[in-house]
């Protein structure tokens, strides 16, 4: 599972600050996703990308920005963090690549906005 | 879009008993139905999946069944063990067209 990594693992930030969560995968998966996990809500899709320079909104995109200039990276930016964005964020990737696993999650980033 | 409902939200079973978790989906175009297990503080990990051209799939103590007509699928765990205690998520998607949509999870507790 070292093929998809997230950083940082933990982050505390102040309300109004900009923060970027990083996601990197080594399988050359075409698809990458950002989910947030909150108690009682399961995993909710924020944004996803089908390929470099192609991104789409998910269920809860407000307050987030993504980019994908390279296939292997899919950073998630909170432009002005709010307390409601306190959550655990998971990046995932999938694609049809021989020898690579299917839909796989990173280890997550626990973000606290104070 | 797709909507996935999962029941129950919590489930307690005695060690050795079976556990069943049920999910329903709304989009008839969905054709891929994975199940994930998430232990406390860890990432969700795929434990079994099924595609719409198959009605049942089994892997040791774990099985998944799919009823396309009724749009529901279930996870069955037999001979439960304490290490099966975790949160389980079902999901659905139309492979190649839509991202996975997850149910809200079931917290399974296996009591020794």
Short mmCIF file of C-alpha atoms in Angstrom, two decimals:
data_model
loop_
_atom_site.label_atom_id
_atom_site.label_comp_id
_atom_site.label_asym_id
_atom_site.label_seq_id
_atom_site.Cartn_x
_atom_site.Cartn_y
_atom_site.Cartn_z
CA UNK A 1 0.00 0.00 0.00
CA UNK A 2 3.01 2.33 -0.08
CA UNK A 3 1.85 3.19 -3.61
CA UNK A 4 -0.44 5.97 -2.38
CA UNK A 5 0.77 8.39 0.26
CA UNK A 6 -0.81 11.36 1.95
CA UNK A 7 0.84 14.19 3.83
CA UNK A 8 0.71 15.44 6.44
CA UNK A 9 -0.82 12.73 8.65
CA UNK A 10 -1.98 15.31 11.18
CA UNK A 11 -2.56 19.02 10.81
CA UNK A 12 -3.89 21.71 13.11
CA UNK A 13 -4.69 25.05 11.53
CA UNK A 14 -6.52 28.21 12.42
CA UNK A 15 -9.80 29.41 11.00
CA UNK A 16 -9.25 31.44 7.84
CA UNK A 17 -5.88 29.94 6.98
CA UNK A 18 -5.15 28.24 3.69
CA UNK A 19 -4.01 24.64 3.98
CA UNK A 20 -3.04 22.08 1.35
CA UNK A 21 -3.26 18.34 1.75
CA UNK A 22 -1.02 16.29 -0.50
CA UNK A 23 -1.67 12.98 -2.24
CA UNK A 24 0.82 11.05 -4.34
CA UNK A 25 0.42 7.67 -6.07
CA UNK A 26 2.99 5.58 -7.90
CA UNK A 27 0.71 3.26 -9.91
CA UNK A 28 -0.02 5.69 -12.76
CA UNK A 29 -3.71 5.34 -11.89
CA UNK A 30 -5.80 7.64 -14.05
CA UNK A 31 -8.47 8.28 -11.42
CA UNK A 32 -7.88 10.03 -8.10
CA UNK A 33 -10.38 11.05 -5.46
CA UNK A 34 -10.70 13.05 -2.25
CA UNK A 35 -13.15 11.95 0.43
CA UNK A 36 -13.83 13.32 3.87
CA UNK A 37 -14.92 11.10 6.71
CA UNK A 38 -17.10 12.37 9.53
CA UNK A 39 -18.92 10.44 12.21
CA UNK A 40 -22.41 9.60 11.04
CA UNK A 41 -21.73 10.54 7.43
CA UNK A 42 -19.40 7.84 6.22
CA UNK A 43 -17.15 8.78 3.33
CA UNK A 44 -18.29 11.72 1.23
CA UNK A 45 -16.70 12.64 -2.09
CA UNK A 46 -15.22 16.13 -2.32
CA UNK A 47 -13.57 16.15 -5.76
CA UNK A 48 -12.26 13.64 -8.22
CA UNK A 49 -10.09 13.57 -11.30
CA UNK A 50 -10.24 11.25 -14.29
CA UNK A 51 -6.85 12.31 -15.65
CA UNK A 52 -4.32 15.12 -15.50
CA UNK A 53 -6.01 18.51 -15.92
CA UNK A 54 -9.50 16.98 -15.60
CA UNK A 55 -11.36 17.47 -12.31
CA UNK A 56 -14.99 17.24 -11.22
CA UNK A 57 -16.99 18.16 -8.16
CA UNK A 58 -18.31 15.53 -5.82
CA UNK A 59 -21.00 15.68 -3.16
CA UNK A 60 -19.38 18.29 -0.87
CA UNK A 61 -17.01 20.54 -2.90
CA UNK A 62 -17.70 23.92 -1.30
CA UNK A 63 -14.64 25.49 0.30
CA UNK A 64 -12.19 23.19 -1.47
CA UNK A 65 -10.00 23.54 -4.54
CA UNK A 66 -8.09 20.82 -6.39
CA UNK A 67 -5.61 20.64 -9.20
CA UNK A 68 -3.95 17.84 -11.12
CA UNK A 69 -1.05 18.98 -13.24
CA UNK A 70 0.64 15.57 -13.02
CA UNK A 71 -0.98 12.14 -13.05
CA UNK A 72 0.65 11.11 -9.78
CA UNK A 73 -0.32 14.11 -7.65
CA UNK A 74 -3.71 15.39 -6.56
CA UNK A 75 -3.47 18.13 -3.91
CA UNK A 76 -6.53 19.38 -2.02
CA UNK A 77 -6.57 23.00 -0.85
CA UNK A 78 -8.81 24.57 1.73
CA UNK A 79 -8.67 28.21 0.71
CA UNK A 80 -9.98 29.62 4.00
CA UNK A 81 -10.38 26.87 6.57
CA UNK A 82 -13.53 26.70 8.69
CA UNK A 83 -14.26 24.61 11.77
CA UNK A 84 -16.78 22.57 9.78
CA UNK A 85 -13.85 21.33 7.70
CA UNK A 86 -12.39 19.55 10.70
CA UNK A 87 -12.39 15.97 9.47
CA UNK A 88 -10.32 13.03 8.33
CA UNK A 89 -9.45 13.33 4.65
CA UNK A 90 -8.74 10.30 2.50
CA UNK A 91 -7.25 10.30 -0.93
CA UNK A 92 -7.87 7.29 -3.20
CA UNK A 93 -6.88 6.18 -6.66
CA UNK A 94 -7.93 3.59 -9.19
CA UNK A 95 -7.28 2.65 -12.77
CA UNK A 96 -6.70 -0.23 -15.14
CA UNK A 97 -2.98 -0.77 -14.71
CA UNK A 98 -1.57 -4.29 -14.83
CA UNK A 99 -0.06 -5.29 -11.52
CA UNK A 100 -1.57 -2.38 -9.61
CA UNK A 101 -4.41 -2.70 -7.12
CA UNK A 102 -7.87 -1.32 -7.70
CA UNK A 103 -9.57 1.40 -5.70
CA UNK A 104 -7.11 2.03 -2.86
CA UNK A 105 -7.02 4.60 -0.09
CA UNK A 106 -4.14 6.53 1.41
CA UNK A 107 -3.56 6.56 5.16
CA UNK A 108 -5.55 9.73 5.66
CA UNK A 109 -4.92 13.21 7.02
CA UNK A 110 -6.57 14.22 10.27
CA UNK A 111 -7.24 17.94 10.01
CA UNK A 112 -8.34 20.06 12.95
CA UNK A 113 -9.41 23.65 12.41
CA UNK A 114 -9.38 25.74 15.58
CA UNK B 1 -26.97 10.51 -8.67
CA UNK B 2 -26.34 7.31 -6.80
CA UNK B 3 -27.54 6.91 -3.21
CA UNK B 4 -26.46 4.02 -1.00
CA UNK B 5 -28.28 3.09 2.19
CA UNK B 6 -26.64 0.74 4.69
CA UNK B 7 -28.16 -1.15 7.63
CA UNK B 8 -27.73 -1.67 10.48
CA UNK B 9 -25.53 1.16 11.73
CA UNK B 10 -24.30 -1.00 14.63
CA UNK B 11 -24.21 -4.76 15.02
CA UNK B 12 -23.07 -6.90 17.93
CA UNK B 13 -22.63 -10.65 17.60
CA UNK B 14 -21.17 -13.41 19.70
CA UNK B 15 -17.91 -14.90 18.54
CA UNK B 16 -18.62 -17.77 16.17
CA UNK B 17 -21.98 -16.41 15.05
CA UNK B 18 -22.71 -14.97 11.61
CA UNK B 19 -23.08 -11.29 10.76
CA UNK B 20 -25.06 -9.82 7.88
CA UNK B 21 -24.91 -6.23 6.65
CA UNK B 22 -27.30 -5.00 3.98
CA UNK B 23 -27.12 -2.19 1.45
CA UNK B 24 -29.47 -0.80 -1.15
CA UNK B 25 -28.58 1.41 -4.10
CA UNK B 26 -30.65 3.67 -6.30
CA UNK B 27 -28.90 3.87 -9.68
CA UNK B 28 -29.66 0.89 -11.91
CA UNK B 29 -26.54 1.75 -13.97
CA UNK B 30 -24.27 0.85 -11.04
CA UNK B 31 -22.32 -2.31 -11.78
CA UNK B 32 -19.58 -2.53 -9.15
CA UNK B 33 -20.19 -3.15 -5.44
CA UNK B 34 -17.18 -3.33 -3.11
CA UNK B 35 -17.06 -3.74 0.65
CA UNK B 36 -14.44 -2.06 2.80
CA UNK B 37 -13.29 -2.76 6.34
CA UNK B 38 -11.93 0.07 8.43
CA UNK B 39 -10.20 -0.52 11.73
CA UNK B 40 -9.88 2.28 14.24
CA UNK B 41 -7.50 4.99 13.03
CA UNK B 42 -6.71 3.22 9.76
CA UNK B 43 -7.64 3.52 6.12
CA UNK B 44 -10.58 1.64 4.58
CA UNK B 45 -9.38 -1.55 2.98
CA UNK B 46 -11.14 -3.58 0.31
CA UNK B 47 -12.21 -6.99 1.57
CA UNK B 48 -14.44 -8.23 -1.24
CA UNK B 49 -16.23 -6.90 -4.28
CA UNK B 50 -18.81 -8.07 -6.78
CA UNK B 51 -19.80 -6.99 -10.26
CA UNK B 52 -23.30 -6.92 -11.63
CA UNK B 53 -22.83 -9.97 -13.83
CA UNK B 54 -22.37 -12.15 -10.74
CA UNK B 55 -24.95 -13.00 -8.08
CA UNK B 56 -22.66 -14.21 -5.33
CA UNK B 57 -18.98 -14.26 -4.48
CA UNK B 58 -17.21 -15.94 -1.59
CA UNK B 59 -13.78 -15.62 -0.07
CA UNK B 60 -13.22 -17.91 2.93
CA UNK B 61 -15.51 -16.62 5.72
CA UNK B 62 -16.76 -13.65 3.74
CA UNK B 63 -19.42 -13.65 1.05
CA UNK B 64 -21.32 -11.01 -0.86
CA UNK B 65 -24.67 -11.45 -2.60
CA UNK B 66 -26.24 -9.16 -5.15
CA UNK B 67 -29.88 -8.83 -6.20
CA UNK B 68 -29.95 -6.50 -9.20
CA UNK B 69 -33.72 -6.55 -9.50
CA UNK B 70 -34.21 -5.36 -5.95
CA UNK B 71 -31.06 -3.21 -6.05
CA UNK B 72 -29.60 -4.56 -2.89
CA UNK B 73 -26.45 -6.38 -1.88
CA UNK B 74 -25.31 -7.92 1.36
CA UNK B 75 -22.12 -8.86 3.19
CA UNK B 76 -22.10 -12.13 5.11
CA UNK B 77 -19.39 -12.99 7.61
CA UNK B 78 -19.48 -16.49 9.06
CA UNK B 79 -17.73 -17.83 12.16
CA UNK B 80 -17.00 -14.31 13.36
CA UNK B 81 -13.83 -13.63 15.32
CA UNK B 82 -12.85 -10.70 17.56
CA UNK B 83 -10.53 -9.39 14.83
CA UNK B 84 -13.59 -8.93 12.60
CA UNK B 85 -14.61 -6.03 14.85
CA UNK B 86 -14.40 -2.88 12.71
CA UNK B 87 -16.53 -0.51 10.67
CA UNK B 88 -17.69 -1.93 7.35
CA UNK B 89 -18.68 0.20 4.38
CA UNK B 90 -20.54 -0.81 1.25
CA UNK B 91 -20.22 1.20 -1.94
CA UNK B 92 -21.54 1.33 -5.48
CA UNK B 93 -20.45 2.80 -8.79
CA UNK B 94 -20.71 2.54 -12.54
CA UNK B 95 -17.13 1.52 -13.30
CA UNK B 96 -15.33 3.93 -15.58
CA UNK B 97 -18.05 6.54 -15.35
CA UNK B 98 -18.78 7.44 -11.74
CA UNK B 99 -16.86 7.48 -8.45
CA UNK B 100 -17.72 5.14 -5.60
CA UNK B 101 -20.62 6.27 -3.43
CA UNK B 102 -20.44 4.87 0.10
CA UNK B 103 -22.98 3.84 2.65
CA UNK B 104 -22.66 5.39 6.10
CA UNK B 105 -21.05 2.33 7.61
CA UNK B 106 -21.82 -0.45 10.09
CA UNK B 107 -19.89 -0.79 13.31
CA UNK B 108 -19.50 -4.52 13.94
CA UNK B 109 -18.56 -5.71 17.41
CA UNK B 110 -17.70 -9.37 17.93
CA UNK B 111 -18.00 -10.31 21.57
CA UNK B 112 -15.71 -13.05 22.81
#
